[in-house]
CSV table of C-alpha atoms (C1' of nucleotides) in Angstrom, one decimal:
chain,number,residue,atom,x,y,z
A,1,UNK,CA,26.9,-37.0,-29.3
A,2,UNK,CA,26.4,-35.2,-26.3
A,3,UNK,CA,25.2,-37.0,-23.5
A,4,UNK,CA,25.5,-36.5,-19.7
A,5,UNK,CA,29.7,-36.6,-19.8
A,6,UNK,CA,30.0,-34.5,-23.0
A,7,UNK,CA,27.4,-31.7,-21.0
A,8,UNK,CA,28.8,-32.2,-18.1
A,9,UNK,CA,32.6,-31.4,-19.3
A,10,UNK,CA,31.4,-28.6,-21.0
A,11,UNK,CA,29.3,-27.2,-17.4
A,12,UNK,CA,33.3,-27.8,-15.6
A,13,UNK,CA,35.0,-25.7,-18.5
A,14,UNK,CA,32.4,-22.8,-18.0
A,15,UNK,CA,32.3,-22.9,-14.5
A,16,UNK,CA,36.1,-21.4,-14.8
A,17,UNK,CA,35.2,-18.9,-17.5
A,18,UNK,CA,31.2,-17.5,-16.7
A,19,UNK,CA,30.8,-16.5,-13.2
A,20,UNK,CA,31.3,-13.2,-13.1
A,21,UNK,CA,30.5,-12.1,-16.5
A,22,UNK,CA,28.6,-9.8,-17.5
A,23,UNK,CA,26.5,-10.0,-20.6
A,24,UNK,CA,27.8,-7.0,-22.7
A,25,UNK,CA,25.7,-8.2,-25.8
A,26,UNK,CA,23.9,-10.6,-27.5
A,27,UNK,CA,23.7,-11.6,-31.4
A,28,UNK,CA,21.9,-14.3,-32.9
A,29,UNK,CA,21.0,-15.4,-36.3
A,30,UNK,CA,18.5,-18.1,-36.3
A,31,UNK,CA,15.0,-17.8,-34.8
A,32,UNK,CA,14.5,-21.4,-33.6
A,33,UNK,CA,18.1,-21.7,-32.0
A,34,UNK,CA,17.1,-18.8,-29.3
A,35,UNK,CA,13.3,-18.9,-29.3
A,36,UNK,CA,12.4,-16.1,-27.1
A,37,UNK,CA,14.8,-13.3,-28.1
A,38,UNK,CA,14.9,-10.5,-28.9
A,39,UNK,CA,12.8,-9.4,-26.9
A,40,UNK,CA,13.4,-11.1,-23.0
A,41,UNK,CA,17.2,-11.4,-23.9
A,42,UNK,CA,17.2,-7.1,-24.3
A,43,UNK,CA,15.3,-6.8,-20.7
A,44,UNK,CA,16.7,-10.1,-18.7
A,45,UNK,CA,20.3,-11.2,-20.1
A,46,UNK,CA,21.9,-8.0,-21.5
A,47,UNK,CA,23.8,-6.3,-18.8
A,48,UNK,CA,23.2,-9.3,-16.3
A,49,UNK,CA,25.8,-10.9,-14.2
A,50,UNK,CA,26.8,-14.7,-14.7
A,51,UNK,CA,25.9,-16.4,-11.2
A,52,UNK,CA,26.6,-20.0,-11.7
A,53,UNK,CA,26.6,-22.6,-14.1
A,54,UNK,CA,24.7,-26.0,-13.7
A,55,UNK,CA,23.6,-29.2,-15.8
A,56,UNK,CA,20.4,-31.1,-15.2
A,57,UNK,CA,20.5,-34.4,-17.5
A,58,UNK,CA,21.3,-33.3,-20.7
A,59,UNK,CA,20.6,-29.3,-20.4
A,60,UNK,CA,22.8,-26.7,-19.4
A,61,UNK,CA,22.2,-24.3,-17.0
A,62,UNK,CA,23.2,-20.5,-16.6
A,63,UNK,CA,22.1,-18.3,-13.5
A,64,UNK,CA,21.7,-14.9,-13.8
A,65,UNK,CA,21.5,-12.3,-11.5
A,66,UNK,CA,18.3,-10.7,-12.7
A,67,UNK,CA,16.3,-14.2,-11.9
A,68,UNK,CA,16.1,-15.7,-15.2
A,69,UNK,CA,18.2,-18.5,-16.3
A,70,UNK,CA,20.0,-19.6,-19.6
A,71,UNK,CA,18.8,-23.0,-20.3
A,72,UNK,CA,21.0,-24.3,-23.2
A,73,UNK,CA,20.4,-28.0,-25.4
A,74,UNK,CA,23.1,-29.2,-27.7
A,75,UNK,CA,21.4,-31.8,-28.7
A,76,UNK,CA,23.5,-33.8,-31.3
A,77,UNK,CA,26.0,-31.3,-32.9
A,78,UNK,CA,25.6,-28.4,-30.6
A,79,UNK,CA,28.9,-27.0,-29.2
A,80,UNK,CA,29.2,-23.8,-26.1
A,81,UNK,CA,33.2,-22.8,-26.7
A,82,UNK,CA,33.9,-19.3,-25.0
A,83,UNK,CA,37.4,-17.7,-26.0
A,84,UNK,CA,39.2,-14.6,-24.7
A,85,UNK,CA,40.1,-12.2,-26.7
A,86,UNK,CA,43.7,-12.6,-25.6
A,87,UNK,CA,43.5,-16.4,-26.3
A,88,UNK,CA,43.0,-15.2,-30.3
A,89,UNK,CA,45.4,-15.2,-33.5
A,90,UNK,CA,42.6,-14.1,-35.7
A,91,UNK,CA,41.5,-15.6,-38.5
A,92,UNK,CA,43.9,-17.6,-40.8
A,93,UNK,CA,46.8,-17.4,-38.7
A,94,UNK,CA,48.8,-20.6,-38.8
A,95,UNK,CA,47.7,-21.9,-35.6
A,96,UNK,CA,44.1,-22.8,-36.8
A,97,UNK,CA,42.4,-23.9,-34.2
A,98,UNK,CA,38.6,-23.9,-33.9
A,99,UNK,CA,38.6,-20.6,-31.6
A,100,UNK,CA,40.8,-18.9,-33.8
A,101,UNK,CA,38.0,-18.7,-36.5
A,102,UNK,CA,35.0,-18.1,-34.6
A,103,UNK,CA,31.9,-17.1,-35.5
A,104,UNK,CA,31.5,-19.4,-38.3
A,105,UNK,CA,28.6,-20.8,-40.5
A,106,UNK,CA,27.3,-23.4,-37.7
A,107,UNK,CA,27.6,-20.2,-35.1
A,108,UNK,CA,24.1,-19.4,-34.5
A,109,UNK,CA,24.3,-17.3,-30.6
A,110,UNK,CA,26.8,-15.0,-29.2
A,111,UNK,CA,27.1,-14.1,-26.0
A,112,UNK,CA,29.7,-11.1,-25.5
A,113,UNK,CA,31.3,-9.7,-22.4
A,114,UNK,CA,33.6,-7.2,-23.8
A,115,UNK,CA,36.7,-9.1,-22.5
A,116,UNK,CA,35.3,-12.8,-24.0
A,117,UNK,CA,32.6,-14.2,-26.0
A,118,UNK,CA,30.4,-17.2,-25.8
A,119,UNK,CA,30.2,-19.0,-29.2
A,120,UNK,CA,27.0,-21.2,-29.8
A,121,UNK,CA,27.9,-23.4,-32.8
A,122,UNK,CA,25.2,-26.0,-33.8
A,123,UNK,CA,25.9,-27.5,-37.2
A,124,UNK,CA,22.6,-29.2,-37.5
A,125,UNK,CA,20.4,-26.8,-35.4
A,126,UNK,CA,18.5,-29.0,-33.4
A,127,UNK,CA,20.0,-27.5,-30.4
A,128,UNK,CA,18.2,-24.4,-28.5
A,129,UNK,CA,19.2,-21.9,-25.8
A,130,UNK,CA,16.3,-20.4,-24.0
A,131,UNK,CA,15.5,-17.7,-21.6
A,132,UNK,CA,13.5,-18.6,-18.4
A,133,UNK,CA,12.5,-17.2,-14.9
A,134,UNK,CA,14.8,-18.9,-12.5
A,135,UNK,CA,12.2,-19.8,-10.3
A,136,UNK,CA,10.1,-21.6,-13.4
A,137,UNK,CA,12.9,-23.7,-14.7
A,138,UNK,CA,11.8,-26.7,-12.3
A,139,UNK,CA,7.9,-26.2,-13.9
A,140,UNK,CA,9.5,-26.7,-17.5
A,141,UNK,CA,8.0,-29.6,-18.9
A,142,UNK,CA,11.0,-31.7,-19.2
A,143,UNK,CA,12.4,-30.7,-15.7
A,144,UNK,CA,9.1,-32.1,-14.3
A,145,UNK,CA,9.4,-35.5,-16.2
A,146,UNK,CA,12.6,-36.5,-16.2
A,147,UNK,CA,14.4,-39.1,-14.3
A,148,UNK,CA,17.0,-39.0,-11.9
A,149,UNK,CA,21.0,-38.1,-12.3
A,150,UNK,CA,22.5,-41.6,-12.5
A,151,UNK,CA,25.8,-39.6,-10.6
A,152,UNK,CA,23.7,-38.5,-8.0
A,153,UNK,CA,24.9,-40.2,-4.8
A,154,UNK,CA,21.5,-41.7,-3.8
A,155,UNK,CA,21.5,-43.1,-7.4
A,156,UNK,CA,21.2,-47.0,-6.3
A,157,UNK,CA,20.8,-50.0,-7.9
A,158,UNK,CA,17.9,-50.5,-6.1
A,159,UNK,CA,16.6,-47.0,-7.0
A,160,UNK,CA,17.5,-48.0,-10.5
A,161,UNK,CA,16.1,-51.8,-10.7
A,162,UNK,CA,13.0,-49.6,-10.0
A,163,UNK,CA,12.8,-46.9,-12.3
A,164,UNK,CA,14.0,-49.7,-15.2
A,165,UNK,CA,11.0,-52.4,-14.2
A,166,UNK,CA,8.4,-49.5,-15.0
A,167,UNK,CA,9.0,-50.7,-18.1
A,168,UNK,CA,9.3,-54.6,-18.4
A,169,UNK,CA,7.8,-55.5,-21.5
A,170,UNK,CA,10.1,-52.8,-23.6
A,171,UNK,CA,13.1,-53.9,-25.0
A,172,UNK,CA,16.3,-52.5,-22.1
A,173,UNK,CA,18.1,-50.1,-24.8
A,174,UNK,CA,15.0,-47.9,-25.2
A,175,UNK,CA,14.5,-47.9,-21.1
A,176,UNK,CA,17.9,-46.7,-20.9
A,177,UNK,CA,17.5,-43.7,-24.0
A,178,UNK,CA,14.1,-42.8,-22.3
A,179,UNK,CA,15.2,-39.6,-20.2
A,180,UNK,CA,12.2,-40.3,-17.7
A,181,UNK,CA,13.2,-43.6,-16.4
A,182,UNK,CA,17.3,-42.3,-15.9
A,183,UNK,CA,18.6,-38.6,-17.2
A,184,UNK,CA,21.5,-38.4,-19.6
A,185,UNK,CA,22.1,-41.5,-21.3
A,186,UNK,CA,22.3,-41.4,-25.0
A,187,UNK,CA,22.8,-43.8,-27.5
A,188,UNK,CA,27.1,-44.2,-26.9
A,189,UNK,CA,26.5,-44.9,-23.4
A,190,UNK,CA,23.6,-47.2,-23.9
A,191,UNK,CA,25.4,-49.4,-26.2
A,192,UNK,CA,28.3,-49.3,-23.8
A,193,UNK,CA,27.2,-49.8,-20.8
A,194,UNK,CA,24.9,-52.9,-22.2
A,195,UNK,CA,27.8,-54.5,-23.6
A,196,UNK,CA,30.0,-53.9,-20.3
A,197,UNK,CA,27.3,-55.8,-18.4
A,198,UNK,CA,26.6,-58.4,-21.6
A,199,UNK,CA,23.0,-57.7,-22.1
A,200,UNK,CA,21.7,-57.9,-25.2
A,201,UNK,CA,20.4,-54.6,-25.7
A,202,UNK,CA,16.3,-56.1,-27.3
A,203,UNK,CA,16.0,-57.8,-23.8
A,204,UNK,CA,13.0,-57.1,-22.6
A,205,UNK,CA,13.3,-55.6,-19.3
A,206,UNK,CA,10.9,-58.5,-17.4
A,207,UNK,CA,13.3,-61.1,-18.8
A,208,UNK,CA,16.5,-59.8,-17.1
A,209,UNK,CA,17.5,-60.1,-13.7
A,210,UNK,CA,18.2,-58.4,-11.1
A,211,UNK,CA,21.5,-59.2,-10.5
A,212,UNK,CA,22.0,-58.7,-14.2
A,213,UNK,CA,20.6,-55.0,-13.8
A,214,UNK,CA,22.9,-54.4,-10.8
A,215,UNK,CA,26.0,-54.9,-12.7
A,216,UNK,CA,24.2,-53.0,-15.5
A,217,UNK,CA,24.2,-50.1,-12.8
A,218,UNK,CA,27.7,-50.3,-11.9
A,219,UNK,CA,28.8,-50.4,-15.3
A,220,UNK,CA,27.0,-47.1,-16.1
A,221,UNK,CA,28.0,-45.1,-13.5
A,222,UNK,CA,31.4,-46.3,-13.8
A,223,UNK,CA,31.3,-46.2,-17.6
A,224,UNK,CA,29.9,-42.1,-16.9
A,225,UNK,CA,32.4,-41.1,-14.7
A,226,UNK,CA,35.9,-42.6,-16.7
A,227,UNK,CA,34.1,-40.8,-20.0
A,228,UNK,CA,34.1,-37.5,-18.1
A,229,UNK,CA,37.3,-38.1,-16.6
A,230,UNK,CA,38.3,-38.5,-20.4
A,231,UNK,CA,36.7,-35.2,-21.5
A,232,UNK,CA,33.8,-37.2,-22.9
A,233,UNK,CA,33.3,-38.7,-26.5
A,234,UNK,CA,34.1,-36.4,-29.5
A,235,UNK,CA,32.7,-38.8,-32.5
A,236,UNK,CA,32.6,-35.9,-35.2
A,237,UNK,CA,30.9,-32.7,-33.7
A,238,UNK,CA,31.5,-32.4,-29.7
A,239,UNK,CA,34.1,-30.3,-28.4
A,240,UNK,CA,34.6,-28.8,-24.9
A,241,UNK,CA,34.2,-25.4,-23.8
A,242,UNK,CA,37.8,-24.4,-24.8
A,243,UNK,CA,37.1,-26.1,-28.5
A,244,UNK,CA,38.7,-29.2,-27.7
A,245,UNK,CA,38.1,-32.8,-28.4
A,246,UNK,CA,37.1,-35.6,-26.2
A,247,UNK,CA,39.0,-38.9,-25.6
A,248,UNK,CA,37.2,-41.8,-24.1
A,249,UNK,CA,35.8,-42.9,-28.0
A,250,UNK,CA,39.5,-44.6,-27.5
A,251,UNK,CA,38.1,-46.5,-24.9
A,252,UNK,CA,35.0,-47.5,-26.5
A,253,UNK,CA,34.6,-51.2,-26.8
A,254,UNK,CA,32.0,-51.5,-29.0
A,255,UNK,CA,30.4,-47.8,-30.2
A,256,UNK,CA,31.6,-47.7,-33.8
A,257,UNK,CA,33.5,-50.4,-33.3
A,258,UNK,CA,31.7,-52.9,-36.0
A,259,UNK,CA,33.6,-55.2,-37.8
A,260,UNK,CA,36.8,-55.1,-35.3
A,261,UNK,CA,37.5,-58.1,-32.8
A,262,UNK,CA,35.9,-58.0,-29.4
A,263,UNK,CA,38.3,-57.1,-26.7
A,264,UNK,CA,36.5,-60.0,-24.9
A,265,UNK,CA,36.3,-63.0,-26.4
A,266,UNK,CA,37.5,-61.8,-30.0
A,267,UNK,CA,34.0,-62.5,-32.2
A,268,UNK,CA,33.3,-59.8,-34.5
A,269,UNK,CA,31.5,-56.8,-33.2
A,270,UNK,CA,28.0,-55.8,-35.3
A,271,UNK,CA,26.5,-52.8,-36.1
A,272,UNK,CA,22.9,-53.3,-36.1
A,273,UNK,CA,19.4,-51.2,-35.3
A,274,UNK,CA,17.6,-51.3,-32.0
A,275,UNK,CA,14.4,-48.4,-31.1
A,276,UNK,CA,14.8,-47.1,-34.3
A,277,UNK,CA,18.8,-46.4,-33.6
A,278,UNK,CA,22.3,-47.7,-34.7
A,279,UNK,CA,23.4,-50.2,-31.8
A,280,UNK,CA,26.5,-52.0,-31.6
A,281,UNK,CA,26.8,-55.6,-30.0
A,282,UNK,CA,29.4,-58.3,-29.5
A,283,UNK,CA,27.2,-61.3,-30.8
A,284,UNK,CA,28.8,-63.8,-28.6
A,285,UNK,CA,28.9,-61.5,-25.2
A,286,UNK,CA,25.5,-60.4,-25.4
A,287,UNK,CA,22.6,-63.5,-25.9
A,288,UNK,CA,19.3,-62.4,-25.6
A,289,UNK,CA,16.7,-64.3,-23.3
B,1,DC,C1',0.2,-48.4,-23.0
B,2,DA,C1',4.0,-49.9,-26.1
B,3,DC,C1',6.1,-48.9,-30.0
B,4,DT,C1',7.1,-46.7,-34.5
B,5,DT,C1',7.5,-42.9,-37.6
B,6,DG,C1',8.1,-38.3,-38.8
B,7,DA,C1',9.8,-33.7,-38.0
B,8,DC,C1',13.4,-30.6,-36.9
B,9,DC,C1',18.4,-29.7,-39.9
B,10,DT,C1',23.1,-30.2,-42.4
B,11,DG,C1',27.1,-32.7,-43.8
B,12,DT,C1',29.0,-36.9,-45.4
B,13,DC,C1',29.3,-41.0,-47.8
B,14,DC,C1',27.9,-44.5,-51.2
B,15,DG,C1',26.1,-46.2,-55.6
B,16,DC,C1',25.1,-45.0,-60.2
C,1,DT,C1',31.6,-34.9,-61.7
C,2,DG,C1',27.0,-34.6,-60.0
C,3,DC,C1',22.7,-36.4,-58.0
C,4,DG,C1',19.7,-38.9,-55.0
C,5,DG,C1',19.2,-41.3,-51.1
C,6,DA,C1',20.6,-43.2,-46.6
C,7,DC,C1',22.5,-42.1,-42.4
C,8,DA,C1',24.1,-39.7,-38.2
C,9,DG,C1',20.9,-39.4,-33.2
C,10,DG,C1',18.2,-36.0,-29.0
C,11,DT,C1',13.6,-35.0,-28.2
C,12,DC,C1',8.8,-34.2,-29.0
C,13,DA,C1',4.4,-35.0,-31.4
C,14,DA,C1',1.5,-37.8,-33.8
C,15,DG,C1',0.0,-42.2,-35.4
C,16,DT,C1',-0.6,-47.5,-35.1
DNA sequence: CACTTGACCTGTCCGC
DNA sequence: TGCGGACAGGTCAAGT
């Protein structure tokens, strides 16, 4: 669902669309999805300018120029799709694409800017969109404990080996879903990224090596970037900021992929349950020890 | 401290 | 056809 490329496709699609706007209005239905409207949004985001939008791990980030700051969670079925008014048919015309028919039942936030409109769609509302001073957002709770972006430059595998051997005695696929030890990873790049580097993902973290977790590190980061290159992973719910689908679940080699061949040595792929979450594992590629 | 479970929600699928 | 239950998985809180 989305993880770091899925946010990180939608932060490039509104960086073409936001800076600039100005918040005209802003509608929302559903208490929990916007927690501190109405009454910051009237003062802080109606009538403010868009400044620039960011991503830190798995949260959005949008500046505005009154000092507060749009932080925004999809969590697993959230979706930020902004459409034109230009780009519009209306409803039921033939082309029936997703932003022809916007707002519907999942949209739960609005943002309008007279010319355009933000949609916030979550399906499952789990996701959230909060107003913040901009000079607070590093105090937030989960800005102060979370780990570092695994894109970031300085990200190495030694920085990684690291942050991982914090936790030696937990099994390696709940290191890599913990968003303190590493930011961003969720459970299709976890499972990915494990099997790429043929660790099996209950390993405890003490009984692998370290060579083993530098190809592990490669593998992510590589793994990362080709997803984002691919507009990320749509598996039911994630589109990008123009409504569109991802592609790299075409590249996946083992998310969803039970019961097909492995593309490595052609065993049977198994869907199984690791911290408490569906895993997929090559059985032959990926031995514990 | 490590780890599990439940809560937050809705839609889909499976068995009866 | 409908109905109950399992499942999907990001994060936090609470419990073992």
């Amino acid at each position: 669902m989305p993880e770091l490329p899925e946010v990180e496709t939608v932060r490039i699609g509104l960086s073409k669309f936001l800076p600039g706007k100005t918040i005209k209005h802003v509608w929302h239905d559903w208490p929990k999805s916007f927690p501190n409207a109405p009454a910051d949004v009237q003062q802080f985001a109606v009538g403010a300018k868009i400044v620039l939008v960011a991503r830190r791990a798995k949260v959005l980030l949008i500046e505005l120029d009154t000092k507060y700051t749009l932080l925004i969670h999809l969590k697993m079925t959230g979706q930020l799709v902004f459409v034109s008014n230009k780009d519009r048919f209306g409803a039921g015309h033939p082309n029936d694409s997703l932003i022809n028919n916007l707002p519907d039942k999942t949209t739960h936030v609005v943002l309008d800017f007279g010319d355009s409109k933000l949609f916030f769609n979550d399906q499952r509302k789990f996701g959230w969109v909060k107003l913040i001073p901009t000079l607070e957002v590093p105090n937030i709770d989960f800005f102060k404990k979370v780990g570092p972006e695994p894109l970031a430059a300085d990200f190495t595998h030694t920085k990684f080996i690291e942050r991982l051997r914090r936790r030696q005695k937990s099994n390696i696929k709940s290191v890599l879903l913990d968003q303190t030890i590493v930011a961003g990873i969720g459970n299709i790049y976890a499972d990915e990224s494990l099997f790429a580097a043929c660790i099996h993902p209950e390993t405890r973290v003490q009984n692998i090596t370290d060579a083993q977790l530098k190809v592990l590190h490669k593998e992510l980061i590589d793994i990362l970037k080709l997803s984002i290159e691919k507009g990320g992973s749509t598996d039911k719910n994630y589109v990008n900021a123009e409504g569109k689908k991802g592609s790299y679940m075409s590249f996946a080699k083992v998310f969803r992929k039970e019961n097909t061949p492995c593309q490595r040595c052609g065993d049977i792929i198994i869907k199984t349950r690791v911290a408490g979450r569906g895993t997929h594992i090559c059985p032959t590629c990926q031995v514990k020890n």
